[in-house]
Coordinates of C-alpha atoms in Angstrom, one line a residue:
X16 CA -23.8 -8.4 -6.6
X17 CA -23.4 -4.7 -5.7
X18 CA -24.7 -3.8 -2.3
X19 CA -25.9 -0.3 -3.2
X20 CA -28.0 1.3 -6.0
X21 CA -26.1 4.0 -8.1
X22 CA -29.2 6.1 -9.1
X23 CA -28.6 9.3 -7.0
X24 CA -25.8 11.2 -5.4
X25 CA -25.0 10.3 -1.8
X26 CA -24.7 13.1 0.8
X27 CA -22.5 12.7 3.7
X28 CA -24.6 10.5 6.1
X29 CA -25.6 8.2 3.3
X30 CA -22.1 7.9 2.1
X31 CA -20.8 7.2 5.7
X32 CA -23.4 4.7 6.3
X33 CA -22.6 2.9 3.0
X34 CA -18.9 2.8 3.8
X35 CA -19.3 1.5 7.2
X36 CA -21.8 -1.2 6.1
X37 CA -19.2 -2.2 3.5
X38 CA -16.5 -2.6 6.1
X39 CA -18.7 -4.5 8.5
X40 CA -19.6 -6.9 5.7
X41 CA -16.1 -7.6 4.7
X42 CA -13.8 -7.4 7.8
X43 CA -11.0 -9.4 6.2
X44 CA -10.8 -7.3 3.0
X45 CA -11.9 -3.8 4.0
X46 CA -10.5 -1.3 6.6
X47 CA -12.4 2.0 6.8
X48 CA -10.0 4.9 8.0
X49 CA -10.4 8.6 8.5
X50 CA -7.5 10.5 7.1
X51 CA -8.6 13.6 8.9
X52 CA -11.6 15.7 10.0
X53 CA -12.9 18.6 8.1
X54 CA -13.3 22.1 9.7
X55 CA -17.1 21.4 10.1
X56 CA -16.4 18.1 11.8
X57 CA -17.0 15.6 8.9
X58 CA -14.4 12.6 8.3
X59 CA -12.5 12.3 5.2
X60 CA -13.2 8.6 4.8
X61 CA -10.8 6.3 3.1
X62 CA -11.2 2.6 2.4
X63 CA -8.2 0.5 2.5
X64 CA -8.9 -2.8 0.5
X65 CA -6.7 -6.0 0.1
X66 CA -6.9 -9.6 0.8
X67 CA -5.2 -9.7 4.3
X68 CA -4.7 -13.5 4.0
X69 CA -2.0 -12.8 1.3
X70 CA -0.1 -10.1 3.2
X71 CA -0.5 -6.7 4.9
X72 CA -1.7 -3.7 2.9
X73 CA 1.5 -1.8 3.4
X74 CA 3.4 -4.8 1.9
X75 CA 1.7 -4.9 -1.5
X76 CA 1.9 -2.3 -4.6
X77 CA -1.1 0.1 -4.1
X78 CA -3.4 1.9 -6.3
X79 CA -4.9 5.2 -5.1
X80 CA -8.3 6.7 -6.0
X81 CA -9.9 9.9 -4.9
X82 CA -13.0 12.1 -5.7
X83 CA -14.5 15.4 -4.9
X84 CA -11.4 17.6 -4.7
X85 CA -14.1 19.9 -6.3
X86 CA -17.2 19.9 -4.2
X87 CA -19.8 19.8 -7.0
X88 CA -18.2 17.1 -9.0
X89 CA -20.1 14.4 -7.1
X90 CA -20.0 11.9 -9.9
X91 CA -16.6 11.2 -8.8
X92 CA -17.4 10.2 -5.3
X93 CA -20.1 7.8 -6.7
X94 CA -17.6 6.1 -9.0
X95 CA -15.2 5.7 -6.1
X96 CA -18.0 4.1 -3.9
X97 CA -18.9 1.9 -6.9
X98 CA -15.4 0.7 -7.1
X99 CA -15.2 -0.1 -3.4
X100 CA -18.5 -1.8 -3.6
X101 CA -17.5 -3.9 -6.7
X102 CA -14.2 -5.0 -5.3
X103 CA -15.8 -6.2 -2.1
X104 CA -19.0 -7.7 -3.4
X105 CA -17.1 -9.6 -6.2
X106 CA -14.3 -10.9 -4.1
X107 CA -15.8 -14.2 -3.1
X108 CA -16.9 -15.3 -6.7
X109 CA -14.9 -13.4 -9.1
X110 CA -11.4 -14.8 -9.9
X111 CA -10.3 -11.7 -11.5
X112 CA -11.2 -9.6 -8.4
X113 CA -9.6 -12.3 -6.2
X114 CA -6.4 -11.9 -7.8
X115 CA -6.4 -8.3 -7.6
X116 CA -6.9 -8.3 -3.9
X117 CA -4.4 -11.0 -3.4
X118 CA -1.8 -9.1 -5.3
X119 CA -2.5 -5.4 -4.6
X120 CA -3.9 -2.8 -2.1
X121 CA -6.4 -0.2 -3.0
X122 CA -6.6 3.1 -1.2
X123 CA -10.0 4.8 -2.1
X124 CA -11.1 8.1 -0.8
X125 CA -14.5 9.0 -2.3
X126 CA -14.8 12.6 -0.9
X127 CA -11.9 15.0 -0.4
X128 CA -14.1 17.8 0.5
X129 CA -17.1 16.6 2.6
X130 CA -18.1 20.0 3.8
X131 CA -18.2 21.4 0.2
X132 CA -20.1 18.6 -1.3
X133 CA -22.6 18.6 1.5
X134 CA -23.4 22.3 0.7
X135 CA -23.7 21.4 -3.0
X136 CA -25.9 18.4 -2.4
X137 CA -28.2 20.0 0.2
X138 CA -28.6 23.6 -0.8
X139 CA -29.1 25.5 -4.1
X140 CA -25.6 26.9 -3.8
X141 CA -22.6 25.8 -6.1
X142 CA -19.0 26.2 -5.0
X143 CA -15.6 25.1 -6.2
X144 CA -14.2 23.2 -3.3
X145 CA -15.0 24.4 0.3
X146 CA -17.6 26.7 2.0
X147 CA -15.1 29.0 3.6
X148 CA -14.6 32.7 2.7
X149 CA -11.8 33.1 0.5
X150 CA -9.9 35.1 -0.8
X151 CA -11.7 37.9 0.8
X152 CA -13.1 37.7 4.3
X153 CA -16.6 39.3 3.5
X154 CA -18.9 39.7 0.5
X155 CA -17.9 42.3 -2.0
X156 CA -20.1 44.4 -4.3
X157 CA -21.8 42.8 -7.5
X158 CA -24.1 40.1 -8.3
X159 CA -24.2 37.3 -6.0
X160 CA -25.5 33.9 -7.0
X161 CA -28.6 33.1 -5.3
X162 CA -31.9 31.1 -5.7
X163 CA -34.2 34.1 -5.7
X164 CA -37.3 32.2 -7.3
X165 CA -37.2 29.5 -4.5
X166 CA -37.2 26.6 -6.9
X167 CA -34.1 24.9 -5.1
X168 CA -31.4 25.6 -7.7
X169 CA -29.5 28.5 -9.1
X170 CA -30.1 29.0 -12.9
X171 CA -29.6 31.9 -15.3
X172 CA -31.3 35.3 -15.7
X173 CA -31.8 36.9 -19.0
X174 CA -32.6 40.5 -18.7
X175 CA -33.9 42.7 -21.6
X176 CA -31.5 45.4 -22.6
X177 CA -30.8 47.7 -25.6
X178 CA -27.1 47.0 -25.4
X179 CA -27.7 43.2 -24.8
X180 CA -25.4 40.9 -26.8
X181 CA -27.8 38.0 -26.8
X182 CA -31.1 37.2 -28.6
X183 CA -33.6 34.2 -28.5
X184 CA -33.5 32.0 -31.4
X185 CA -36.6 32.5 -33.8
X186 CA -37.3 28.9 -33.8
X187 CA -36.6 27.9 -30.2
X188 CA -37.1 30.3 -27.5
X189 CA -34.9 28.4 -25.2
X190 CA -31.8 28.9 -27.4
X191 CA -29.8 31.9 -26.9
X192 CA -27.7 33.1 -29.9
X193 CA -25.1 36.0 -30.1
X194 CA -26.3 39.1 -31.5
X195 CA -24.7 39.7 -34.9
X196 CA -22.2 42.5 -35.2
X197 CA -24.5 44.6 -37.5
X198 CA -27.8 43.7 -35.8
X199 CA -29.6 46.9 -34.7
X200 CA -33.2 46.0 -34.3
X201 CA -34.9 43.4 -32.1
X202 CA -35.2 42.2 -28.5
X203 CA -31.9 41.7 -26.9
X204 CA -30.8 40.4 -23.5
X205 CA -28.0 40.5 -21.1
X206 CA -27.3 37.0 -19.5
X207 CA -26.4 36.6 -15.7
X208 CA -26.4 34.1 -13.0
X209 CA -29.6 34.1 -11.0
X210 CA -29.0 36.2 -7.9
X211 CA -29.0 39.4 -5.9
X212 CA -27.0 42.5 -6.3
X213 CA -24.9 43.5 -3.4
X214 CA -24.5 47.2 -2.7
X215 CA -26.1 48.1 -6.0
X216 CA -26.9 51.7 -6.9
X217 CA -27.7 51.2 -10.7
X218 CA -25.3 51.1 -13.8
X219 CA -23.4 48.0 -15.1
X220 CA -24.2 44.7 -13.5
X221 CA -21.0 42.8 -12.7
X222 CA -20.5 39.4 -10.9
X223 CA -19.4 39.8 -7.3
X224 CA -16.1 38.0 -6.5
X225 CA -16.9 34.5 -5.5
X226 CA -17.5 34.1 -1.7
X227 CA -16.0 30.6 -1.7
X228 CA -13.1 30.8 -4.1
X229 CA -10.7 28.2 -2.6
X230 CA -9.7 25.4 -5.0
X231 CA -8.2 22.4 -3.4
X232 CA -6.8 21.2 -6.6
X233 CA -4.6 24.4 -6.8
X234 CA -3.3 24.0 -3.3
X235 CA -0.8 21.4 -3.8
X236 CA 3.1 22.2 -3.7
X237 CA 4.0 21.4 -7.3
X238 CA 4.3 24.8 -9.1
X239 CA 2.2 26.4 -6.6
X240 CA 1.5 30.1 -7.2
X241 CA 0.1 33.0 -5.1
X242 CA -3.6 33.9 -5.6
X243 CA -2.7 36.9 -7.9
X244 CA -1.2 34.2 -10.3
X245 CA -3.4 31.3 -9.6
X246 CA -7.0 31.7 -8.5
X247 CA -8.0 29.5 -5.7
X248 CA -4.4 28.6 -4.6
X249 CA -4.8 29.4 -0.9
X250 CA -2.3 31.3 1.3
X251 CA 0.4 28.7 0.9
X252 CA 0.9 25.1 -0.3
X253 CA -1.3 22.6 1.6
X254 CA -2.7 25.5 3.6
X255 CA -6.2 23.8 3.7
X256 CA -6.7 20.8 6.1
X257 CA -8.4 18.7 3.4
X258 CA -5.4 18.8 1.2
X259 CA -2.9 18.5 4.0
X260 CA -4.5 15.4 5.1
X261 CA -4.4 13.8 1.6
X262 CA -0.8 14.6 1.2
X263 CA 0.1 13.3 4.6
X264 CA -1.7 10.1 3.6
X265 CA 0.2 9.7 0.4
X266 CA 3.6 10.3 1.8
X267 CA 2.9 7.9 4.8
X268 CA 2.0 5.3 2.1
X269 CA 4.9 4.9 -0.2
X270 CA 3.7 1.7 -1.7
X271 CA 1.4 3.9 -3.8
X272 CA 2.4 3.4 -7.4
X273 CA -0.3 4.8 -9.5
X274 CA -3.5 6.9 -9.0
X275 CA -6.6 8.2 -10.5
X276 CA -8.4 11.5 -9.3
X277 CA -12.0 11.7 -10.3
X278 CA -13.6 15.1 -11.6
X279 CA -16.1 16.3 -13.9
X280 CA -16.9 17.2 -16.6
X281 CA -15.9 16.6 -20.3
X282 CA -15.5 13.1 -20.9
X283 CA -11.8 13.0 -21.2
X284 CA -8.9 11.5 -19.5
X285 CA -5.8 13.7 -18.6
X286 CA -2.2 12.5 -18.5
X287 CA 0.7 14.3 -17.2
X288 CA 2.7 16.4 -17.5
X289 CA 0.5 19.4 -16.7
X290 CA 3.1 21.9 -16.0
X291 CA 5.4 21.6 -19.2
X292 CA 5.1 20.4 -22.7
X293 CA 5.0 16.7 -23.2
X294 CA 8.0 16.9 -25.5
X295 CA 10.0 17.9 -22.4
X296 CA 9.0 14.9 -20.4
X297 CA 11.1 11.6 -20.4
X298 CA 10.3 9.4 -23.3
X299 CA 9.6 6.4 -21.2
X300 CA 7.1 8.4 -19.1
X301 CA 5.2 9.5 -22.2
X302 CA 5.2 6.2 -23.7
X303 CA 3.7 4.4 -20.7
X304 CA 1.2 7.3 -20.1
X305 CA -0.1 6.8 -23.7
X306 CA -0.2 3.0 -23.4
X307 CA -2.2 3.1 -20.2
X308 CA -4.3 5.9 -21.8
X309 CA -5.2 3.6 -24.6
X310 CA -6.7 1.2 -22.0
X311 CA -8.6 3.9 -20.5
X312 CA -10.2 4.9 -24.0
X313 CA -10.9 1.3 -24.6
X314 CA -13.0 1.0 -21.4
X315 CA -14.5 4.5 -21.3
X316 CA -14.7 5.7 -24.7
X317 CA -13.0 8.8 -23.5
X318 CA -9.9 10.2 -25.4
X319 CA -6.8 10.4 -23.2
X320 CA -4.9 13.6 -23.8
X321 CA -1.9 15.6 -22.4
X322 CA -2.8 18.2 -19.9
X323 CA -0.5 21.0 -20.9
X324 CA -0.5 20.7 -24.7
X325 CA -4.1 19.6 -25.4
X326 CA -6.3 20.2 -22.3
X327 CA -5.5 23.8 -21.7
X328 CA -6.8 26.3 -24.3
X329 CA -3.7 28.4 -23.4
X330 CA -0.8 26.4 -22.1
X331 CA 1.0 29.5 -21.0
X332 CA -1.6 30.0 -18.3
X333 CA -1.6 26.3 -17.1
X334 CA -3.3 25.4 -13.8
X335 CA -0.6 25.2 -11.2
X336 CA -0.8 23.4 -7.8
X337 CA -2.8 20.5 -9.1
X338 CA -3.0 17.2 -7.2
X339 CA -1.9 15.1 -10.2
X340 CA 1.1 17.2 -11.0
X341 CA 2.2 17.0 -7.4
X342 CA 2.1 13.1 -7.6
X343 CA 4.0 13.0 -10.8
X344 CA 6.1 16.2 -10.6
X345 CA 7.3 15.7 -7.0
X346 CA 6.9 12.0 -6.3
X347 CA 7.2 10.3 -9.8
X348 CA 3.8 8.6 -9.4
X349 CA 1.8 8.0 -12.7
X350 CA -1.4 9.9 -12.1
X351 CA -4.6 10.5 -14.2
X352 CA -7.3 13.0 -13.8
X353 CA -10.5 11.5 -15.1
X354 CA -13.1 14.1 -16.2
X355 CA -16.3 12.2 -16.0
X356 CA -19.4 12.7 -18.0
X357 CA -19.6 13.7 -21.7
X358 CA -22.7 15.7 -22.3
X359 CA -21.3 17.3 -25.4
X360 CA -20.4 14.0 -26.9
X361 CA -23.7 12.5 -26.0
X362 CA -25.4 15.4 -27.8
X363 CA -23.4 14.6 -31.1
X364 CA -20.7 17.3 -30.9
X365 CA -17.5 16.2 -32.4
X366 CA -13.8 16.9 -32.1
X367 CA -14.2 18.1 -28.6
X368 CA -10.6 17.5 -27.7
X369 CA -8.0 18.8 -27.8
X370 CA -9.8 22.2 -27.2
X371 CA -10.1 24.7 -30.0
X372 CA -11.7 28.0 -30.4
X373 CA -15.1 28.1 -31.9
X374 CA -17.0 30.9 -33.5
X375 CA -20.3 32.2 -32.1
X376 CA -22.2 30.5 -35.0
X377 CA -20.7 27.1 -34.1
X378 CA -21.4 27.6 -30.4
X379 CA -25.0 28.3 -31.2
X380 CA -25.3 25.1 -33.2
X381 CA -23.8 23.2 -30.4
X382 CA -26.3 24.8 -28.0
X383 CA -29.1 23.5 -30.3
X384 CA -27.7 20.1 -30.5
X385 CA -27.6 19.8 -26.7
X386 CA -31.2 21.1 -26.6
X387 CA -32.3 18.5 -29.1
X388 CA -30.6 15.7 -27.1
X389 CA -32.2 17.0 -24.0
X390 CA -35.6 16.7 -25.6
X391 CA -35.1 13.3 -27.1
X392 CA -33.3 11.6 -24.2
X393 CA -34.4 13.5 -21.2
X394 CA -37.9 14.3 -22.5
X395 CA -37.1 18.0 -22.1
X396 CA -36.5 17.9 -18.5
X397 CA -32.9 18.9 -18.4
X398 CA -33.8 22.4 -19.2
X399 CA -35.8 24.8 -17.3
X400 CA -37.8 27.1 -19.7
X401 CA -37.4 30.8 -19.4
X402 CA -40.0 32.0 -16.9
X403 CA -40.8 35.6 -16.1
X404 CA -39.9 36.8 -12.5
X405 CA -40.1 40.0 -10.8
X406 CA -36.6 40.7 -9.5
X407 CA -36.5 43.0 -6.5
X408 CA -33.7 45.1 -8.0
X409 CA -33.9 44.6 -11.7
X410 CA -37.7 44.5 -12.4
X411 CA -38.8 41.9 -14.8
X412 CA -36.4 39.2 -15.7
X413 CA -36.7 35.6 -17.0
X414 CA -35.1 32.7 -15.3
X415 CA -34.2 29.3 -16.9
X416 CA -31.5 27.3 -18.2
X417 CA -29.9 23.8 -18.1
X418 CA -30.0 22.1 -14.6
X419 CA -26.4 22.7 -13.8
X420 CA -25.9 20.0 -11.1
X421 CA -27.4 17.1 -12.8
X422 CA -27.2 17.7 -16.4
X423 CA -24.1 19.8 -17.0
X424 CA -21.7 19.3 -14.2
X425 CA -22.9 15.7 -13.2
X426 CA -24.6 13.1 -15.3
X427 CA -28.4 12.7 -15.0
X428 CA -29.2 9.8 -12.7
X429 CA -30.1 7.2 -15.4
X430 CA -26.6 7.6 -16.7
X431 CA -24.7 7.2 -13.3
X432 CA -24.6 3.3 -13.2
X433 CA -23.0 3.3 -16.7
X434 CA -20.5 6.0 -15.8
X435 CA -19.5 4.1 -12.5
X436 CA -19.0 0.8 -14.2
X437 CA -16.9 2.0 -17.2
X438 CA -14.5 4.1 -15.3
X439 CA -14.2 1.5 -12.5
X440 CA -13.2 -1.0 -15.1
X441 CA -10.4 1.2 -16.4
X442 CA -9.0 1.8 -12.9
X443 CA -9.0 -1.9 -12.0
X444 CA -7.0 -2.5 -15.2
X445 CA -4.7 0.4 -14.4
X446 CA -4.0 -1.3 -11.1
X447 CA -2.7 -4.3 -12.9
X448 CA 0.1 -2.3 -14.4
X449 CA 1.7 -1.8 -11.2
X450 CA 5.2 -3.3 -10.6
X451 CA 5.2 -6.7 -8.8
X452 CA 8.1 -8.7 -7.4
X453 CA 8.7 -12.4 -8.7
X454 CA 11.1 -14.9 -7.2
X455 CA 12.3 -17.8 -9.4
X456 CA 15.0 -20.4 -9.4
X457 CA 15.2 -20.5 -5.6
X458 CA 17.7 -23.1 -4.4
X459 CA 20.2 -24.3 -2.0
X460 CA 23.2 -26.2 -3.6
X461 CA 25.4 -28.1 -1.3
X462 CA 29.1 -27.3 -1.4
X463 CA 30.4 -29.5 1.3
X464 CA 29.0 -30.9 4.6
X465 CA 28.3 -27.6 6.2
X466 CA 28.2 -25.1 3.2
X467 CA 25.7 -24.2 0.7
X468 CA 25.0 -21.7 -2.0
X469 CA 21.7 -20.1 -1.7
X470 CA 20.5 -18.4 -4.9
X471 CA 17.5 -17.0 -6.5
X472 CA 16.5 -14.9 -9.4
X473 CA 14.6 -11.8 -8.6
X474 CA 12.1 -10.2 -11.3
X475 CA 9.5 -7.7 -11.9
X476 CA 6.4 -9.3 -13.4
X477 CA 4.6 -5.9 -13.7
X478 CA 4.3 -3.4 -16.6
X479 CA 5.7 -0.5 -14.7
X480 CA 9.4 -0.5 -13.5
X481 CA 10.0 -0.7 -9.9
X482 CA 10.9 3.0 -9.9
X483 CA 7.7 3.8 -11.7
X484 CA 8.9 6.5 -14.0
X485 CA 12.1 8.2 -15.2
X486 CA 10.8 11.4 -13.5
X487 CA 11.0 9.5 -10.1
X488 CA 14.6 8.6 -10.9
X489 CA 15.3 12.3 -11.9
X490 CA 13.8 13.4 -8.5
X491 CA 15.7 10.8 -6.5
X492 CA 12.3 9.6 -5.4
X493 CA 12.7 5.8 -6.2
X494 CA 14.3 3.5 -3.8
X495 CA 16.2 0.4 -4.9
X496 CA 15.0 -3.1 -4.5
X497 CA 16.5 -4.9 -1.6
X498 CA 17.1 -8.5 -0.8
X499 CA 17.9 -9.9 2.7
X500 CA 18.8 -13.4 3.9
X501 CA 18.2 -14.8 7.4
X502 CA 18.5 -18.3 9.0
X503 CA 22.2 -19.2 8.1
X504 CA 25.6 -17.7 8.6
X505 CA 27.0 -15.8 5.5
X506 CA 30.6 -16.8 4.9
X507 CA 31.4 -15.2 1.5
X508 CA 31.8 -11.7 2.9
X509 CA 28.6 -10.3 1.4
X510 CA 25.9 -8.5 3.4
X511 CA 22.7 -10.2 4.5
X512 CA 20.7 -7.3 3.2
X513 CA 21.9 -5.7 -0.1
X514 CA 20.5 -3.4 -2.6
X515 CA 20.1 -4.7 -6.1
X516 CA 19.0 -1.6 -8.1
X517 CA 15.8 -1.4 -10.0
X518 CA 13.9 -3.9 -12.2
X519 CA 12.5 -2.8 -15.3
X520 CA 8.9 -3.7 -16.3
X521 CA 7.4 -4.4 -19.6
X522 CA 6.9 -0.6 -20.2
X523 CA 9.6 0.8 -22.5
X524 CA 10.7 -2.5 -23.9
X525 CA 12.3 -1.7 -27.5
X526 CA 11.2 -4.8 -29.3
X527 CA 8.8 -4.3 -32.2
X528 CA 7.7 -6.0 -35.4
X529 CA 8.1 -3.4 -38.3
X530 CA 8.0 -3.7 -41.9
X531 CA 8.1 -7.5 -41.8
X532 CA 11.0 -7.6 -39.4
X533 CA 11.6 -7.6 -35.7
X534 CA 13.8 -4.8 -34.1
X535 CA 15.0 -4.5 -30.7
X536 CA 17.5 -2.5 -28.8
X537 CA 19.2 -2.8 -25.4
X538 CA 16.8 -2.9 -22.6
X539 CA 16.9 -2.4 -18.9
X540 CA 17.4 -5.3 -16.7
X541 CA 14.1 -6.9 -15.4
X542 CA 15.7 -9.9 -13.6
X543 CA 18.7 -10.0 -11.3
X544 CA 20.4 -13.1 -9.8
X545 CA 21.4 -13.0 -6.2
X546 CA 23.5 -15.5 -4.1
X547 CA 25.2 -16.1 -0.7
X548 CA 27.6 -18.7 0.5
X549 CA 26.3 -19.9 3.9
X550 CA 27.1 -22.3 6.6
X551 CA 24.6 -24.3 8.4
X552 CA 23.0 -27.8 9.0
X553 CA 21.0 -29.9 6.8
X554 CA 17.3 -29.0 7.4
X555 CA 18.0 -25.4 8.4
X556 CA 15.1 -23.0 7.3
X557 CA 16.5 -20.0 5.4
X558 CA 14.3 -17.0 4.8
X559 CA 14.8 -14.4 2.0
X560 CA 12.8 -11.2 2.0
X561 CA 12.6 -9.1 -1.2
X562 CA 11.4 -5.7 -0.9
X563 CA 10.5 -2.8 -3.0
X564 CA 8.9 0.5 -2.1
X565 CA 6.5 0.3 -5.0
X566 CA 6.5 -3.3 -6.0
X567 CA 5.7 -4.8 -2.5
X568 CA 7.3 -7.3 -0.2
X569 CA 8.0 -10.9 -1.1
X570 CA 9.2 -13.6 1.4
X571 CA 10.5 -17.0 0.3
X572 CA 11.7 -19.9 2.4
X573 CA 13.8 -23.0 1.7
X574 CA 15.5 -25.6 3.6
X575 CA 19.1 -26.5 3.4
X576 CA 19.3 -30.0 2.1

């Protein structure tokens, strides 16, 4: 039974207390670590979870999860906490969870940006990642988003204007529609963020450049670009302490074999590559990304699409410096970005992904559907009706709009438990795709009074190969499996420790039933035999250690007999 309620979004102190309580309650399974401290002194907490009775965390294939690279996407932190809670609270009674923790390690970092999320959760402000002035050191002229009516959140302002491009629907005053090209008479509006104008002397109203423009998910080394090419990129790759700490942790834990990074919003799961067309990626990698993506869709209902070809509306301006691209593009690790919460789909909008341009008329129809869903499901509480307000600079304006933080960017609280549960189910299934070592046919055959042939068959029982992806091979990021014997003298001239190459997983196997027949090609090797000729005495204990950077460490012992 879960230890916590998933009916609201946890600020830093509550999240910290929950993680500490979980570690205290499950000391043999959970190890709470800080991977670093934020500039404002908050810890980036990470929970390491495994059954220590079956081996050290570093000796098992590992699955990595994080949330809140983007400060306001707090649904991700709650899904991460839920997954921790579920794994630990179910470990004593649930055989499926028991086997997961016996075989694998989980590294779960709920909140990459604790400073940014604290601002988001405790003030009216919204921000991309961190509350630090960037790219400019001071505020610049323009409209600065601010809660001017004191209701605790920043909404929208509609301002009457003869040159306005918007009008209110005749049937629903909340619904804003684009003014028709030939429409001359009527009441028209400009739409702006609620806020105050900096250094305003009249004339055109323009948004001020954001004061907190850093984007942690554009600060990683893969295809990193300067600010002029990639907004939010930072001054150099990993310039920010939060991303530097994450990268250091990943590099210090080479057993990480797959990952999910949790974001909002859109109800879609994104698969690499994100920096080039999918047709340019290795076929093996594309096939395994799609196969795992089908599991994701089965559990969440979210489509799984390629980042470069299907998520970006203009692939030529892809987002560079992203975390998932760094994992796959530099380290060869299969990584998925999960865009949580599907407001549009819930409201009945169809064919949302891949992205496609929509006419103003269709966008207006979509807006109306979301308002109708709000009225039916949320009893109208998701939208703040337009309300007159005397703006100190603009005179009479009207303030209103959807609750950005808890309807648009994150799910309303009544949907949070479902969101946590279904995404967690996929991630636990995803972890089971990791490569995992298997030793079979372990034996010592007596040759003469003092000599034995020690042999075994080493295999990979997992779906992924021990090298994870072809991209890892191309990057020279994949280390071979090693086998080492101790406890007896080797007399056949072979090394006690030797490399045996890689072991294929079930991914990429060519066999298939098609048109009533079975077809197969030549597949990679998934098992390899290893043997030594040794000298010793009957009863001597021989130890064989099999080790793979991504598939874990396995030790077997046998007596010479």
